[in-house]
XYZ file of C-alpha atoms in Angstrom:
617
model
C 81.163 76.424 91.653
C 83.770 75.302 93.882
C 86.258 77.655 96.013
C 88.793 78.763 94.942
C 91.530 79.198 97.909
C 94.936 79.943 97.652
C 97.726 81.232 99.390
C 100.317 82.685 98.537
C 103.970 82.318 100.420
C 107.581 84.281 100.360
C 110.462 83.308 102.380
C 114.685 82.773 102.380
C 115.779 85.162 100.788
C 113.991 88.530 102.995
C 111.326 90.773 103.594
C 108.669 87.043 103.657
C 105.519 87.290 104.209
C 102.055 85.426 103.632
C 98.938 86.810 101.678
C 95.375 84.416 101.077
C 92.982 84.506 98.107
C 89.317 83.607 98.254
C 87.852 82.972 94.560
C 91.022 86.002 93.066
C 89.365 88.289 96.075
C 92.190 89.222 98.396
C 91.353 88.967 101.754
C 94.822 89.362 103.755
C 98.441 89.934 103.586
C 101.392 90.520 106.338
C 105.126 90.582 106.602
C 106.596 87.878 109.015
C 108.275 90.302 110.416
C 105.552 92.145 111.863
C 105.239 89.233 114.052
C 108.755 87.858 114.908
C 109.741 91.891 115.816
C 113.030 90.960 113.476
C 113.029 93.505 110.473
C 113.272 92.241 106.794
C 112.478 89.345 108.545
C 113.871 85.781 105.936
C 112.424 82.843 108.050
C 109.649 80.869 107.080
C 106.040 83.393 107.589
C 104.586 80.972 109.887
C 102.895 83.838 112.037
C 102.076 86.193 109.304
C 100.161 82.620 107.215
C 98.638 80.973 110.504
C 97.085 85.318 110.593
C 96.133 85.071 107.253
C 93.799 81.974 107.422
C 92.377 83.165 110.631
C 91.519 86.459 108.953
C 89.923 84.406 106.426
C 88.101 81.681 108.563
C 89.630 79.071 106.711
C 91.360 76.099 108.089
C 94.672 74.552 105.938
C 92.559 72.113 104.447
C 90.558 74.325 102.671
C 93.182 75.562 100.837
C 93.184 75.050 96.776
C 96.427 75.598 96.026
C 100.018 76.963 97.425
C 102.152 79.151 95.942
C 106.019 80.070 96.369
C 106.844 83.358 94.577
C 110.124 81.882 92.600
C 111.397 78.628 91.125
C 113.927 77.399 93.478
C 115.361 74.844 90.944
C 116.059 77.668 88.148
C 118.025 79.621 91.298
C 119.728 76.687 91.718
C 120.870 76.820 87.944
C 121.405 80.238 87.934
C 124.176 80.233 91.599
C 126.360 76.999 89.407
C 126.189 78.905 86.212
C 127.257 81.337 87.543
C 130.079 80.705 89.913
C 130.987 78.792 86.642
C 131.433 81.631 84.998
C 133.666 83.632 87.164
C 135.653 80.407 88.902
C 137.847 80.659 90.430
C 136.174 83.441 92.322
C 134.510 82.982 94.802
C 134.888 78.990 95.464
C 134.929 79.876 98.960
C 131.384 81.003 99.063
C 130.242 78.293 96.803
C 131.640 75.931 99.157
C 129.662 77.625 102.186
C 126.609 77.996 99.634
C 126.326 74.870 98.472
C 125.389 72.490 101.511
C 122.355 74.530 102.661
C 121.676 73.920 98.643
C 121.642 70.492 98.653
C 119.744 69.970 102.042
C 116.880 72.524 101.435
C 116.498 75.080 99.190
C 116.712 72.969 96.150
C 114.019 70.760 97.148
C 112.248 73.018 98.234
C 108.520 71.408 97.810
C 109.736 68.841 100.914
C 110.780 72.257 102.244
C 107.900 73.871 102.101
C 105.986 70.536 103.055
C 108.098 70.101 106.142
C 106.877 73.506 107.904
C 103.189 73.322 106.662
C 102.981 70.153 108.341
C 101.922 72.216 111.549
C 98.800 73.255 110.206
C 97.295 70.571 108.660
C 97.585 67.795 105.531
C 100.554 69.092 103.600
C 99.622 67.643 100.262
C 98.163 70.257 99.410
C 98.835 71.005 95.309
C 101.708 73.331 94.714
C 102.421 75.705 92.295
C 105.572 77.879 91.803
C 105.573 80.799 89.671
C 108.434 82.716 88.340
C 109.839 85.449 90.488
C 109.132 88.013 88.199
C 105.697 86.382 87.352
C 104.833 87.222 91.032
C 106.012 90.956 91.170
C 104.161 91.056 87.878
C 100.849 89.573 88.638
C 101.172 91.447 91.878
C 101.255 94.755 89.730
C 98.570 94.063 86.625
C 96.479 91.589 89.208
C 95.031 93.839 91.968
C 95.357 97.340 89.055
C 92.203 99.202 88.144
C 93.123 98.492 84.623
C 91.737 96.128 81.464
C 95.375 95.510 80.243
C 98.070 97.747 80.408
C 102.055 97.375 80.439
C 104.214 95.574 83.032
C 107.606 96.647 84.168
C 109.024 94.905 87.000
C 113.007 95.989 88.399
C 114.319 94.501 91.147
C 118.034 93.259 92.574
C 117.571 89.417 91.266
C 114.792 86.547 90.864
C 116.340 83.405 89.549
C 117.550 84.811 85.764
C 115.620 87.295 85.458
C 116.461 90.756 87.012
C 114.087 93.599 85.151
C 111.222 92.231 82.891
C 108.948 94.069 80.291
C 105.265 92.328 80.540
C 101.865 92.992 78.779
C 99.054 91.745 80.937
C 95.333 91.920 79.377
C 92.198 90.322 81.008
C 93.288 87.717 83.422
C 97.096 87.051 81.105
C 100.639 88.398 81.389
C 102.892 87.811 78.228
C 106.525 88.613 78.843
C 107.888 90.600 76.689
C 111.217 90.589 77.132
C 113.887 90.034 79.835
C 117.386 91.477 81.942
C 119.229 88.794 83.391
C 121.768 88.368 86.030
C 123.936 89.531 86.763
C 123.062 92.696 85.049
C 120.981 94.144 87.457
C 119.424 98.349 87.936
C 118.608 96.834 91.596
C 121.656 95.650 92.431
C 123.370 98.679 90.827
C 121.360 100.258 93.764
C 122.199 98.507 96.392
C 126.457 98.364 95.612
C 125.916 102.298 95.715
C 123.886 101.531 99.171
C 126.195 99.539 100.620
C 129.427 101.860 99.461
C 127.447 104.650 101.327
C 128.050 102.903 104.363
C 124.430 101.587 104.494
C 122.995 97.958 104.941
C 121.401 96.368 101.362
C 118.210 95.869 101.156
C 116.855 98.487 104.085
C 118.810 101.289 103.254
C 118.574 101.934 99.716
C 115.909 104.144 101.099
C 118.279 106.062 102.861
C 120.213 106.894 99.661
C 117.044 108.390 98.246
C 116.931 110.689 101.187
C 120.322 112.025 100.794
C 119.641 111.926 96.938
C 118.227 115.829 97.629
C 121.154 117.532 99.486
C 123.453 116.729 96.728
C 124.582 119.754 94.366
C 123.181 119.622 90.769
C 125.058 122.111 89.341
C 128.505 120.500 91.455
C 131.503 119.808 88.533
C 132.262 116.229 91.174
C 128.236 115.217 90.492
C 128.767 115.519 86.465
C 132.050 114.045 87.128
C 130.442 110.946 89.320
C 128.043 110.386 86.988
C 130.048 110.372 83.745
C 131.954 107.989 85.714
C 129.210 105.554 86.494
C 127.742 105.416 83.146
C 131.066 104.952 80.766
C 132.887 102.971 83.947
C 130.457 101.173 85.699
C 126.764 100.805 83.790
C 126.398 100.435 80.014
C 123.054 102.186 79.021
C 121.655 101.028 76.080
C 118.957 102.947 74.063
C 116.467 100.684 75.730
C 116.636 100.641 78.923
C 118.986 97.519 79.363
C 122.452 97.394 80.972
C 125.291 95.620 81.045
C 127.295 96.844 84.354
C 131.523 96.186 84.192
C 131.727 92.695 86.931
C 135.496 94.074 87.276
C 133.846 95.755 89.677
C 131.099 94.362 91.247
C 131.879 91.227 93.690
C 127.993 90.617 93.961
C 127.997 87.396 92.164
C 130.280 85.464 93.467
C 131.124 86.777 97.330
C 129.075 88.231 99.960
C 130.186 91.981 99.429
C 128.769 94.499 96.566
C 131.914 95.985 95.236
C 135.325 95.277 94.725
C 136.056 98.617 96.753
C 139.919 98.817 95.867
C 138.947 99.241 92.262
C 135.690 102.008 93.347
C 138.418 103.913 96.068
C 139.951 104.250 92.778
C 137.409 104.709 90.571
C 135.774 108.066 92.586
C 138.693 108.587 94.610
C 136.699 108.294 97.767
C 137.052 105.187 100.310
C 134.191 103.033 101.192
C 131.968 105.515 104.115
C 132.081 103.155 107.053
C 129.012 102.817 108.703
C 127.359 105.483 110.970
C 130.124 107.884 110.081
C 130.281 111.029 109.112
C 127.800 112.370 105.428
C 129.864 114.771 103.756
C 129.072 116.504 100.530
C 130.955 114.034 98.578
C 128.329 111.050 99.679
C 125.338 113.497 99.133
C 127.309 114.152 95.608
C 127.348 110.693 94.789
C 124.213 109.765 95.998
C 122.292 112.255 93.355
C 124.226 110.669 90.815
C 122.946 107.044 91.192
C 119.905 108.607 91.468
C 119.978 110.469 88.078
C 121.660 107.031 86.173
C 118.699 105.345 88.359
C 116.529 107.786 86.616
C 117.787 107.357 82.843
C 117.131 104.071 83.360
C 114.108 103.947 84.147
C 112.782 106.697 82.118
C 114.122 104.408 79.183
C 112.729 100.865 80.195
C 109.256 102.739 80.536
C 109.219 104.386 77.178
C 110.220 100.885 75.489
C 107.796 99.032 77.861
C 105.059 101.523 75.828
C 106.901 100.886 72.169
C 106.135 96.932 73.055
C 102.929 96.877 73.955
C 101.162 99.783 72.793
C 99.690 100.439 76.304
C 98.738 103.966 77.742
C 98.176 102.347 81.168
C 101.482 101.171 82.929
C 101.778 99.379 86.082
C 104.770 98.025 88.531
C 106.444 96.241 90.912
C 109.360 94.553 92.873
C 112.144 96.237 94.974
C 113.087 99.344 92.221
C 109.482 100.696 92.351
C 109.355 101.436 95.803
C 111.978 104.547 94.394
C 109.181 107.096 94.601
C 111.666 109.800 92.756
C 111.491 107.926 89.756
C 108.162 106.622 89.747
C 107.040 110.199 89.301
C 109.654 111.002 86.930
C 107.544 108.095 84.739
C 104.486 110.200 85.944
C 105.789 113.651 85.003
C 107.144 111.915 81.281
C 103.403 111.478 79.870
C 105.162 108.164 78.255
C 101.541 106.805 79.769
C 97.893 108.253 81.244
C 97.660 106.327 84.711
C 100.998 104.210 86.596
C 100.113 102.204 88.769
C 102.427 100.765 91.943
C 101.953 97.388 94.078
C 101.973 99.265 97.092
C 103.919 96.108 99.060
C 106.407 95.881 95.873
C 109.004 94.462 97.371
C 109.514 90.825 97.928
C 106.932 91.130 100.314
C 104.433 91.448 97.630
C 105.668 88.209 96.115
C 103.198 86.492 98.164
C 100.514 88.321 97.167
C 101.913 87.708 93.286
C 102.099 84.266 93.166
C 98.693 84.092 94.657
C 97.112 85.770 92.292
C 99.012 83.598 89.971
C 97.432 80.600 91.015
C 94.226 81.698 90.181
C 94.146 83.684 86.619
C 96.600 81.708 85.247
C 97.389 78.308 87.068
C 93.103 78.103 87.443
C 92.251 79.928 84.244
C 89.819 82.396 86.231
C 88.332 85.077 84.369
C 89.321 88.857 86.589
C 86.670 91.851 86.348
C 88.599 94.759 87.147
C 88.460 96.631 90.250
C 87.857 100.716 90.309
C 90.551 102.235 92.271
C 92.543 99.345 92.465
C 91.882 95.537 94.229
C 94.257 95.691 97.372
C 91.359 97.166 100.046
C 94.041 100.958 100.312
C 96.588 98.148 101.782
C 94.423 97.322 104.694
C 95.277 93.651 104.553
C 96.736 92.807 108.372
C 95.472 92.866 111.826
C 92.921 94.303 113.356
C 92.368 94.426 117.559
C 89.127 94.504 119.566
C 88.394 96.423 122.024
C 88.842 94.111 124.599
C 91.792 93.611 122.843
C 93.267 97.131 123.352
C 92.014 97.362 127.190
C 93.577 93.711 127.630
C 96.631 95.791 126.801
C 95.956 98.206 128.910
C 95.579 96.415 131.978
C 98.851 94.080 131.298
C 100.216 98.145 131.509
C 98.389 99.676 134.050
C 97.689 102.300 131.620
C 95.329 104.928 132.651
C 92.952 106.245 129.390
C 90.660 108.043 128.200
C 87.542 106.412 126.238
C 85.342 107.580 123.851
C 82.003 107.288 122.748
C 81.798 109.245 119.849
C 84.815 108.671 117.250
C 84.097 112.732 116.223
C 84.664 113.325 119.985
C 87.982 111.734 119.793
C 89.462 113.264 117.087
C 88.222 116.887 117.368
C 90.391 116.617 120.824
C 93.264 114.604 119.738
C 93.429 117.275 117.053
C 94.024 120.190 119.118
C 97.166 118.445 120.943
C 98.800 117.719 117.640
C 98.391 121.393 116.517
C 99.711 122.694 119.629
C 103.022 120.720 118.803
C 102.386 117.689 120.500
C 103.739 114.255 118.862
C 101.064 111.039 118.549
C 101.037 107.368 118.138
C 97.799 106.677 115.793
C 97.021 103.106 116.190
C 93.703 102.087 114.101
C 91.858 98.421 112.122
C 93.592 96.640 109.678
C 97.813 97.336 109.767
C 98.986 98.213 106.342
C 100.898 95.178 103.729
C 103.747 97.011 102.704
C 106.764 99.544 104.251
C 104.894 102.371 104.696
C 102.255 103.405 107.028
C 99.090 104.930 106.233
C 97.206 105.538 108.476
C 96.683 103.103 110.523
C 99.637 102.508 112.094
C 101.605 105.580 112.099
C 103.481 108.693 113.799
C 101.612 111.649 113.487
C 102.334 115.494 113.947
C 102.032 119.082 112.876
C 103.842 119.803 109.108
C 103.602 123.767 110.389
C 105.498 122.646 113.230
C 110.104 123.718 112.181
C 111.334 121.852 115.254
C 109.435 118.514 114.557
C 111.444 116.778 111.619
C 114.417 117.536 114.156
C 111.940 116.226 117.212
C 111.024 113.240 115.783
C 114.371 111.469 113.903
C 116.422 112.421 116.918
C 113.607 112.107 119.935
C 110.997 110.001 118.096
C 112.386 107.532 115.801
C 116.370 107.543 116.908
C 117.031 107.998 113.106
C 119.692 109.781 110.895
C 118.724 113.178 111.321
C 118.649 114.335 107.664
C 115.585 111.669 106.768
C 112.462 113.358 105.575
C 108.950 112.976 106.828
C 106.043 112.475 104.012
C 102.635 114.449 104.799
C 98.845 112.859 104.261
C 97.034 115.040 102.332
C 92.995 115.437 102.097
C 92.828 114.207 98.625
C 90.380 117.871 98.320
C 93.011 119.902 99.161
C 95.810 118.179 97.369
C 96.296 121.373 94.616
C 96.105 123.585 97.489
C 100.062 122.268 98.480
C 101.268 119.919 95.911
C 102.088 120.898 91.709
C 99.722 117.955 91.159
C 96.247 116.840 90.227
C 96.499 112.819 91.001
C 95.902 110.856 93.755
C 99.088 109.252 94.993
C 96.778 106.744 98.213
C 99.944 105.142 99.053
C 102.891 107.375 99.214
C 104.739 105.839 96.463
C 104.848 109.129 94.265
C 106.343 112.738 95.533
C 105.014 116.043 94.685
C 106.781 119.886 94.484
C 105.340 121.719 96.768
C 103.286 125.324 95.402
C 105.742 127.889 94.845
C 103.454 130.545 96.917
C 104.070 127.701 100.377
C 108.105 128.244 100.149
C 110.787 130.112 101.553
C 113.717 131.934 99.865
C 116.780 130.572 100.193
C 119.465 131.788 101.918
C 122.991 133.597 100.036
C 125.001 129.568 99.731
C 122.662 127.290 100.074
C 124.014 124.895 98.827
C 127.553 125.436 100.353
C 126.439 124.939 103.484
C 126.393 122.620 105.512
C 124.369 119.391 106.056
C 122.511 120.645 109.083
C 122.044 123.889 108.766
C 120.381 122.986 105.257
C 118.474 120.654 106.693
C 116.502 123.434 109.721
C 116.341 125.885 106.789
C 112.902 126.967 107.283
C 111.981 126.163 103.580
C 108.685 126.182 103.252
C 104.334 127.517 105.323
C 105.178 122.685 106.299
C 108.519 122.891 107.178
C 108.423 119.662 108.845
C 107.559 117.618 105.440
C 109.487 119.389 102.981
C 112.245 118.240 101.909
C 115.535 120.272 101.017
C 114.223 120.396 97.455
C 110.814 121.616 98.273
C 109.127 118.166 97.279
C 106.924 115.446 99.162
C 106.538 112.523 99.615
C 102.490 112.494 99.782
C 100.067 110.389 100.631
C 96.804 111.467 99.615
C 93.691 110.200 102.173
C 89.381 110.001 101.427
C 86.962 109.433 103.315
C 86.130 106.072 101.630
C 89.700 105.161 101.619
C 90.184 105.781 105.214
C 87.365 106.945 106.986
C 89.113 107.544 110.476
C 92.202 108.764 110.073
C 90.136 110.599 106.790
C 87.983 112.796 110.436
C 90.991 113.301 111.919
C 92.791 115.226 108.965
C 89.315 117.167 108.757
C 89.086 118.245 112.244
C 93.571 118.802 112.388
C 92.059 121.545 109.314
C 89.057 122.364 111.068
C 91.331 123.977 114.126
C 94.450 124.888 112.123
C 93.406 125.257 108.819
C 95.833 122.516 107.692
C 94.704 119.733 106.106
C 97.331 117.591 106.200
C 99.739 115.557 109.009
C 103.155 114.348 109.548
C 102.983 111.134 109.019
C 106.020 108.663 109.318
C 105.241 104.442 110.382
C 104.541 103.715 113.865
C 108.393 101.903 114.991
C 111.603 102.773 116.018
C 114.971 102.706 113.518
C 115.702 98.632 113.096
C 112.040 98.029 114.618
C 109.516 96.754 112.179
C 106.444 98.666 112.184
C 103.996 98.079 115.896
C 101.376 95.490 114.853
C 99.466 94.395 118.275
C 97.905 96.899 120.828
C 101.278 95.786 123.465
C 103.951 96.692 121.176
C 101.829 99.969 120.787
C 101.556 100.513 123.600
C 105.347 99.639 124.389
C 106.236 101.552 121.645
C 104.687 104.871 122.878
C 106.537 104.167 126.644
C 109.641 104.331 124.517
C 109.820 106.659 122.933
C 109.271 111.173 123.587
C 105.559 110.526 121.720
C 103.296 112.675 123.929
C 99.501 110.425 123.045
C 98.232 107.463 122.191
C 95.088 106.964 120.160
C 93.832 103.033 120.036
C 90.631 102.621 118.509
C 88.787 105.011 120.963
C 91.273 105.358 123.774
C 93.714 108.353 124.808
C 96.753 107.450 126.653
C 98.497 111.066 127.916
C 102.427 110.080 128.454
C 101.701 112.349 131.805
C 99.827 109.708 133.445
C 101.709 106.547 132.536
C 103.422 104.231 134.885
C 107.208 103.194 134.510
C 107.630 100.088 131.661
C 108.237 97.090 133.676
C 111.662 96.223 133.815
C 113.183 93.262 131.031
C 110.714 95.501 128.339
C 113.115 97.737 127.795
C 113.685 96.979 123.742
C 116.721 98.207 121.796
C 116.686 97.302 118.138
C 119.975 96.426 115.506
C 120.595 99.721 113.331
C 119.809 99.172 109.620
């Protein structure tokens, strides 16, 4: 049988990416931002394409098919019909957008061929699955299930903002769709904007604020009721209708009609980087409560429509780990699996998989666990390349012959309160660092959350950190038995590990609540005693597993703080050179790359010109 080699591409909105599959096997996938160092890069992913071709050992001319993650003509139809429906509102933005569409986006096949000419014969056949089909394919085809309900929720694709599908064998059947402008993702984005954060990146910050909201406060309940009575009509099946008198995203370049929101909530839109007050936390909590209500209703409808006991999810809203956990806890399904690159980057992978199984009618055999190779689908660097980076910076290091000797020493340093940059193997695909491009620390250290946020990551102090925990020790710390290899679920800390709350805890300032020692592992315990967990096994990541095991042997604690190896506004590091420069620009104590250990105290100053400042996200 001839080899089927498919390149998947997502581009021109945010989080551009490329993925390559060979005979249905995922070989490589990466976001363009990791190569250009521009966070959420929306440009054509030429660097990512070059990487995935190189990783697969194929030439561009070997490609069977190229799959792009949405249908530009349908998106243009939505643009025209939306502006017509809302006219004369948005006339200026329509006039601004139209030339770009007429010159470029409307003729996407020509745009792609022009960009791809640099790689080879650009006459490779192209397929354009719909945006939400790409999401659905990214969720179902790599999952471990023979059949499953599929739920995709995001801002918007062409017309669809939510789809309920059923996947079986190599087929996906779309059962129901919710159409623009009625969108759970855009509702969340509107509040992200109103709370003073950037859309398509600040949603994580809103989620981080949620536990600081006061669930017992009349204000929180009032906010929730106003959202449900004025902004969004939620139906029993989880479908929604947004009150577009309050939103501007359909025709303008802003999300909300601020004067109406200010009147509704008696609260002006928060300015970026300004003080975060309790009222903002309560509004974030009310939004999360409404989002969870909608997502749970959609999950129940998906189960009723399909009769399946399995659920798979993708789309940006599937990165809301608290909502995901509510589905799991509700017992609607026996098993839930979520695509780790659930956002638009994962659309590149989904487009390729849809082309393989639907476009080329290829059969599918589910992979035990899943087919994502633990999301380690990006570039890997050799010892020689690490040495080259060290030589470039005249960086002293110690090289270990035995990896176990390295992990034993690093474990001792972490247990002594040191912060370690950890660079191993293939880079992760998706927004989470899963132990290959990570910054690590001791979760028992009560000062580490503040130190990591302010000294290392240069980000808002309230943002929580996730623990990576040995799967075999999971139940010793958390009230769950469910694995979470991709940091897409939260779990509650066991009661015996919690510290009592002081009196009037809810009325204390954010700062005072934040730095109250809440548990035996305070650096990874959020204010509501939850944590977004990653479970680690020997099979999933032998090197990281070894480090966790050695740290447990020294400290008695089978978990580590694991945060992504970057600073605020910067994409996760990709290369040894970026890792070393990032190590030196921050307050990390040690850097590990492969079997090489770098001690900050021994390093020379970075050459001038390499001090880099990233725009705030």
